[in-house]
Short mmCIF file of C-alpha atoms in Angstrom, two decimals:
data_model
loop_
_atom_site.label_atom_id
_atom_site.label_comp_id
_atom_site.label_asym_id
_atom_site.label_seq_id
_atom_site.Cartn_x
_atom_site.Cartn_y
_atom_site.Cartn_z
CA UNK M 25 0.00 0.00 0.00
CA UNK M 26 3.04 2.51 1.14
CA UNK M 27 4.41 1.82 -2.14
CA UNK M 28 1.74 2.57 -4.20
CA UNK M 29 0.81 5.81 -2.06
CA UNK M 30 4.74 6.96 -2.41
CA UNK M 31 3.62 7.08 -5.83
CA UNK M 32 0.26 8.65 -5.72
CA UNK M 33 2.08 11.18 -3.88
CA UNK M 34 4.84 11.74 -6.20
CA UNK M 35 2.11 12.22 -9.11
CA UNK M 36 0.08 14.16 -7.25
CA UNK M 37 2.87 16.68 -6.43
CA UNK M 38 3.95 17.16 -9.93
CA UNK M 39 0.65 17.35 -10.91
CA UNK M 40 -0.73 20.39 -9.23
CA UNK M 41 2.83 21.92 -9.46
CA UNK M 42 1.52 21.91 -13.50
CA UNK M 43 -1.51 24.29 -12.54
CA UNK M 44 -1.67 25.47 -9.12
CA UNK M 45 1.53 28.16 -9.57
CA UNK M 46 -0.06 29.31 -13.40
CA UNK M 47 -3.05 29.39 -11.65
CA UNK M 48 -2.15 31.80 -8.93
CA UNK M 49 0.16 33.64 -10.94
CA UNK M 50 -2.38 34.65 -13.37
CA UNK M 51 -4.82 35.44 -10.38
CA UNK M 52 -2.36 38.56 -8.93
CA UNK M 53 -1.08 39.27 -12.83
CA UNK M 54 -3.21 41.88 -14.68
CA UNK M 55 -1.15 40.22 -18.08
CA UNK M 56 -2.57 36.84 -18.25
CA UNK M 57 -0.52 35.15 -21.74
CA UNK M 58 1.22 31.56 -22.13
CA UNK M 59 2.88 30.74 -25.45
CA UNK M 60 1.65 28.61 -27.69
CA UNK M 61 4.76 25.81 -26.72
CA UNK M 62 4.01 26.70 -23.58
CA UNK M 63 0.70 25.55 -23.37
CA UNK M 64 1.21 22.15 -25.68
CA UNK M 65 3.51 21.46 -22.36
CA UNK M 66 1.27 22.66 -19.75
CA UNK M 67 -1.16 20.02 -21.68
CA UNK M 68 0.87 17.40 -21.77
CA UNK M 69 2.19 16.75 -18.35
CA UNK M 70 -1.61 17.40 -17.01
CA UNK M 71 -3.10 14.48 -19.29
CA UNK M 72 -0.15 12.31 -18.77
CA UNK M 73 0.38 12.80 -14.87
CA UNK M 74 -4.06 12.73 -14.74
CA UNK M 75 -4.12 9.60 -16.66
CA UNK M 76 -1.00 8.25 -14.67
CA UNK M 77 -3.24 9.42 -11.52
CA UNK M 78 -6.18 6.99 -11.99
CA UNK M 79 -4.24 3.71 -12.98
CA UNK M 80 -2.62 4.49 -9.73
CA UNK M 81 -5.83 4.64 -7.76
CA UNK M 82 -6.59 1.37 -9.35
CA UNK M 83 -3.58 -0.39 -8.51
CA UNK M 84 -4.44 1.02 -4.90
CA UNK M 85 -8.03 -0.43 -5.23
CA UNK M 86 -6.12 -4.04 -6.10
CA UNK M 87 -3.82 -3.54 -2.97
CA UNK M 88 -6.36 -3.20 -0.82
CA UNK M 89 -8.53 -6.51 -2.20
CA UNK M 90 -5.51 -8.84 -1.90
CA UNK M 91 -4.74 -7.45 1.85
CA UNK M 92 -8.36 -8.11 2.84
CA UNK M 93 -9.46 -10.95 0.50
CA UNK M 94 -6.38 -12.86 1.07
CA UNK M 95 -4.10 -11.57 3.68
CA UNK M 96 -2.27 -14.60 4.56
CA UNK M 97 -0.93 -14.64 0.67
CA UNK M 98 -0.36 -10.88 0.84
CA UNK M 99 3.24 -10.98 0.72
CA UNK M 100 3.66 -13.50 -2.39
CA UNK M 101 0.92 -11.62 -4.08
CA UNK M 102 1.91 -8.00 -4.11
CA UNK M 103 5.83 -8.37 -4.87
CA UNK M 104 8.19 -5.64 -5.51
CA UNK M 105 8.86 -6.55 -8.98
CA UNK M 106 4.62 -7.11 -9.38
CA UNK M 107 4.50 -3.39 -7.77
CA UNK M 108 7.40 -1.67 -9.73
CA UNK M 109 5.73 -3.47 -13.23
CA UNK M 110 2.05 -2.13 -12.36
CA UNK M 111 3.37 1.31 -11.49
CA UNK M 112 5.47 1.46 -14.97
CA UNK M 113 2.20 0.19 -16.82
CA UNK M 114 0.15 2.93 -15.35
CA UNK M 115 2.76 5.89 -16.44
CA UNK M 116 3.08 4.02 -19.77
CA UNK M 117 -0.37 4.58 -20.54
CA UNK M 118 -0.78 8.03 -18.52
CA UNK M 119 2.00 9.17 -21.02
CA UNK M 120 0.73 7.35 -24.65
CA UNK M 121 -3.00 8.65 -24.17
CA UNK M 122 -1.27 12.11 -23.56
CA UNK M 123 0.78 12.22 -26.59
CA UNK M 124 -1.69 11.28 -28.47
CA UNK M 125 -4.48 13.75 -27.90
CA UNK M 126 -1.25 16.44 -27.51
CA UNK M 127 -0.69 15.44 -31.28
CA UNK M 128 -3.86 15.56 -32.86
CA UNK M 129 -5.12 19.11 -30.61
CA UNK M 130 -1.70 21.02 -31.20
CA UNK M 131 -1.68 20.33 -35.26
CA UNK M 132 -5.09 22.24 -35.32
CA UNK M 133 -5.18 25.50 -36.98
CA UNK M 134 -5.92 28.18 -34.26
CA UNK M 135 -7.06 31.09 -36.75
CA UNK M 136 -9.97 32.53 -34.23
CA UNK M 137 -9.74 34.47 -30.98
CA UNK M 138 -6.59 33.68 -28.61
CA UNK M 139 -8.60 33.96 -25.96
CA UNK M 140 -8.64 30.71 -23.90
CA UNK M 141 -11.56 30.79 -21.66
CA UNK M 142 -10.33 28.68 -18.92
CA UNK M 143 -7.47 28.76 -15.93
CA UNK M 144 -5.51 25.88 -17.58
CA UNK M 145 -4.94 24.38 -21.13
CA UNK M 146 -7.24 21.88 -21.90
CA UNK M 147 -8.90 20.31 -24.58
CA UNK M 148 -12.76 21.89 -24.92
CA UNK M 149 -11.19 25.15 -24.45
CA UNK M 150 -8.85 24.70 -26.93
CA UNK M 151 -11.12 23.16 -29.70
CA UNK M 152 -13.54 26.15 -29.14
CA UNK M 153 -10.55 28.74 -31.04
CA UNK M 154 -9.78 26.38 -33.71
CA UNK M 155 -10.82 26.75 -37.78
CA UNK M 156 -10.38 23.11 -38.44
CA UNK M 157 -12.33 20.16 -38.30
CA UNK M 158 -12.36 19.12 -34.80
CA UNK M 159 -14.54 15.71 -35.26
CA UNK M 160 -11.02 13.91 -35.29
CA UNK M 161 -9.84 15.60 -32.40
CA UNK M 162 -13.01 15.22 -30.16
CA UNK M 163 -12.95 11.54 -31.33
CA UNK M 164 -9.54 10.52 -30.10
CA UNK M 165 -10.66 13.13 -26.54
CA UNK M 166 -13.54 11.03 -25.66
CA UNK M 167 -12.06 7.64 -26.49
CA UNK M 168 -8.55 8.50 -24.72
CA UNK M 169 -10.64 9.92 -21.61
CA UNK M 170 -13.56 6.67 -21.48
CA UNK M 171 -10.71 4.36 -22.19
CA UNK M 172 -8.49 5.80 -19.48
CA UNK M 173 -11.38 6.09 -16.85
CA UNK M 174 -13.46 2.92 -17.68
CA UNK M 175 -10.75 0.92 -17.97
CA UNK M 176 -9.07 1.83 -14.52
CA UNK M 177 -12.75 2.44 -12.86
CA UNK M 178 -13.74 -1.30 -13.74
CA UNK M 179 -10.60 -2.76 -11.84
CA UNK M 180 -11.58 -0.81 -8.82
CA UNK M 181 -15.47 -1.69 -8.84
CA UNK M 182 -14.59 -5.21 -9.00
CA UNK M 183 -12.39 -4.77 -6.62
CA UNK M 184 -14.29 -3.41 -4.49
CA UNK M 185 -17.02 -5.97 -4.95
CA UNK M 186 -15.15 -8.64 -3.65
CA UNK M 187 -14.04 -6.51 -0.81
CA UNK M 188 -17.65 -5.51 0.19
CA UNK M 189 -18.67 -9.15 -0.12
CA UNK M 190 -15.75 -11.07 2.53
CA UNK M 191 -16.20 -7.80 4.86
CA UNK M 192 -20.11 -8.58 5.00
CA UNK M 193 -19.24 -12.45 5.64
CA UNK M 194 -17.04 -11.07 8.70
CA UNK M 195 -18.54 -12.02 12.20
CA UNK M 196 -16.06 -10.09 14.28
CA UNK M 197 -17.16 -5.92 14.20
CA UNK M 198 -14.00 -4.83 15.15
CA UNK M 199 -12.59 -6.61 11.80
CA UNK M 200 -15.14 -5.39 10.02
CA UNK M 201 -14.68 -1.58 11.46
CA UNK M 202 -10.69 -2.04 10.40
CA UNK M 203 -11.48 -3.26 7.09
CA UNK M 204 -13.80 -0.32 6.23
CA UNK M 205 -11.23 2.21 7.89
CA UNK M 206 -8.36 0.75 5.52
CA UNK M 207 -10.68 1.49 2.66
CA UNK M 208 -12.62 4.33 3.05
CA UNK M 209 -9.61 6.93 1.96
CA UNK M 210 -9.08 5.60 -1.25
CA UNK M 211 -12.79 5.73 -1.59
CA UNK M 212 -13.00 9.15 -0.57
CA UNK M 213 -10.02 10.25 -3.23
CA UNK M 214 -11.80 8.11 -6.06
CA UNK M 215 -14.94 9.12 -6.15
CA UNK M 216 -14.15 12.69 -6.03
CA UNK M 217 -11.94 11.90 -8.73
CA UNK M 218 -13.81 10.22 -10.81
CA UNK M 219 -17.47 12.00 -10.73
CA UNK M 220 -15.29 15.32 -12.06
CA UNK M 221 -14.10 13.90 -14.27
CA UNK M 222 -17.08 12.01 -15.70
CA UNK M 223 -18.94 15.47 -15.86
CA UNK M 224 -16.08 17.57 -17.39
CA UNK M 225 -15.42 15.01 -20.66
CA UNK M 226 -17.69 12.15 -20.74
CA UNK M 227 -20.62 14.25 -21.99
CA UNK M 228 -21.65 16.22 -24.67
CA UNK M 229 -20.37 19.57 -25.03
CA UNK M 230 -22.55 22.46 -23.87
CA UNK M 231 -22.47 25.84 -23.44
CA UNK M 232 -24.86 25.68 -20.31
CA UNK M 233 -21.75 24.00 -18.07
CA UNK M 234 -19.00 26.25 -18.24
CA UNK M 235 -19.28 27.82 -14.91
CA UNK M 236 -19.48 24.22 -13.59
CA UNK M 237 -16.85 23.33 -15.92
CA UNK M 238 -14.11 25.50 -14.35
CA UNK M 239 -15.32 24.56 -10.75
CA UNK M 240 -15.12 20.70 -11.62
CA UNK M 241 -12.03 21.49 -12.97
CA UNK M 242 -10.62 23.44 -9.74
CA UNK M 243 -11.63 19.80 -7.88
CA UNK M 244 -9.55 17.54 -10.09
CA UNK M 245 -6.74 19.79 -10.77
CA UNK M 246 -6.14 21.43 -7.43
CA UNK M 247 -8.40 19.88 -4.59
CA UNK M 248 -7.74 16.16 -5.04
CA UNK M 249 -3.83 16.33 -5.53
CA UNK M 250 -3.73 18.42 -2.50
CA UNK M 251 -6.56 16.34 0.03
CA UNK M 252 -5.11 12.78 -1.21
CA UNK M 253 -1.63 13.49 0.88
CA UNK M 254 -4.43 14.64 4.10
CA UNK M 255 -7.25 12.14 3.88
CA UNK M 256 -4.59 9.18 3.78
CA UNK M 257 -2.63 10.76 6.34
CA UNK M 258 -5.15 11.61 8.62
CA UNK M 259 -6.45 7.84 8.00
CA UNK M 260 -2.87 6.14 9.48
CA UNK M 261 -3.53 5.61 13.33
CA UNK M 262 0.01 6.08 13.69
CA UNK M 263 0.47 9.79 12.00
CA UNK M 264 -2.94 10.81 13.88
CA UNK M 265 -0.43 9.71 17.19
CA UNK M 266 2.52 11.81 15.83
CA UNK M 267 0.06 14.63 14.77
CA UNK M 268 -1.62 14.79 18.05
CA UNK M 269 1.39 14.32 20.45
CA UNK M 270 3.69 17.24 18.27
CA UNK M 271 0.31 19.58 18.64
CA UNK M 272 -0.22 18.76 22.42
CA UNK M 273 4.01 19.54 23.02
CA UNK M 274 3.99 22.32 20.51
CA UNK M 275 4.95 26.10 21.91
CA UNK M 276 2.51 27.21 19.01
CA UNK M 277 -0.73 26.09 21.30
CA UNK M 278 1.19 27.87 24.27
CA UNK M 279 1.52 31.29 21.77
CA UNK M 280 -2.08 30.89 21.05
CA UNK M 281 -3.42 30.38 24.26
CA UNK M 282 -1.25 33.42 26.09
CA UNK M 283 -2.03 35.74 22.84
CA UNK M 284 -6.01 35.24 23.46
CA UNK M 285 -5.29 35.53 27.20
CA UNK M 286 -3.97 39.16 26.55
CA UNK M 287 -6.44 40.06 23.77
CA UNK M 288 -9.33 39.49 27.04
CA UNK M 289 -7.23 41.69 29.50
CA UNK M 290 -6.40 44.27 26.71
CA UNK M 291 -10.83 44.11 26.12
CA UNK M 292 -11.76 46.51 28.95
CA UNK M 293 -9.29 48.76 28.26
CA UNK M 294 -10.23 49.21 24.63
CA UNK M 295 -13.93 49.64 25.73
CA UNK M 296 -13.25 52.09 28.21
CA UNK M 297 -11.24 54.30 25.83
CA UNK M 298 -13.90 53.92 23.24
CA UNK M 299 -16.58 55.37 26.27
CA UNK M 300 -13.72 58.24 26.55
CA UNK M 301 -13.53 58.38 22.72
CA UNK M 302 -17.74 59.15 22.32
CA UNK M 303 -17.62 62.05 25.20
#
């Protein structure tokens, strides 16, 4: 599982890093302009690392089945080697599906406005200011995206099926409470993965969805990278020990505590100077 998540994390860290600081930067900048190379790049590394992303989850979601389905053959099941290959597979295809939709978008003619009307390069934006045909282009968008999503969503319902059905033959609670705790944060980073990005490509293009577009967008692109590290953190038992025993020995509670102690002796002070203030 640590293996896999060392991973997660790694893609998730590159990921936003493709995003979050254009993002921001073009928030405080009145002069909001990326090159033309500069956006084929941007585009690139965001399908590749996103498509990377979700094989990911689903090697997670086969993790987690062998170590509750079959825990006593855990260890001959998920092997290094088995772990290293599964991880290479899933940037393999993160970075094919990429390169091709990077191909066929970036030989378009762009002839209209230059006006992208969106925080990141992406592919509906991008069609929208072409001149040519985009049939091909939408084609190989919708078939890279359901390929990439169906085909790692259908490991991790399956998955998850099995899992569902030994944890309901469980008699002991306690193993059952365990087995839902070890499972319930990849749940929680799936499915919010997943449902944006059903709604943002997996449906037909309409000018009625922008505005939840960009905000379905802002989920996948910025949220999820940044809650996966938290919700699987705040999951472990043993970082919620390390987490609680560095806040209950920290100075900053201390600071806290002594600064709101002197903001309610400083109190009737400032009211009686505001009394002095209104005479």
């Amino acid at each position: 599982m640590y293996f896999f998540l060392s991973y997660l994390s790694l893609v998730d860290l590159f990921y936003s890093t493709v995003i979050t600081p254009r993002m921001l930067s073009d928030l405080i900048s009145s002069r909001r302009v990326i090159s033309f190379n500069g956006c084929a790049i941007q585009f690139f590394f965001f399908a590749a690392l996103a498509g990377t992303e979700i094989f990911i989850l689903a090697n997670m979601s086969y993790d987690r089945y062998v170590a509750i389905c079959h825990p006593l053959h855990y260890a001959s099941i998920i092997t290094k080697c088995k772990c290293f290959c599964l991880v290479l597979l899933a940037f393999f295809i993160g970075f094919l599906q990429s390169a091709l939709q990077a191909n066929c978008v970036f030989r378009l003619q762009f002839c209209r406005s230059h006006l992208i009307d969106h925080f990141y390069c992406d592919v509906p934006p991008l069609l929208k200011l072409s001149c040519s045909d985009t049939l091909y282009c939408d084609l190989v968008t919708v078939y890279s995206v359901a390929t990439c999503t169906i085909g790692s969503f259908l490991p991790i319902l399956i998955s998850y099926m099995f899992i569902f059905s030994t944890i309901i033959r469980m008699k002991s609670a306690e193993g059952k409470q365990k087995a839902f705790s070890t499972c319930s944060a990849h749940l929680i980073c799936t499915s919010l993965f997943y449902i944006t990005v059903f709604f943002t490509y997996l449906r037909p293009p309409s000018d009625i969805f922008d505005v939840q577009d960009k905000v379905a967008c802002i989920f996948y692109t910025v949220l999820t990278p940044m809650l996966n590290p938290l919700v699987y953190s705040l999951r472990n038992q043993e970082v919620k020990k390390i987490v609680l025993q560095a806040v209950c020995h920290s100075t900053v509670v201390e600071t806290i505590l002594s600064v709101i102690r002197n903001r309610v002796n400083i109190l009737p002070i400032l009211f009686k100077l505001w009394k002095v203030t209104l005479k």
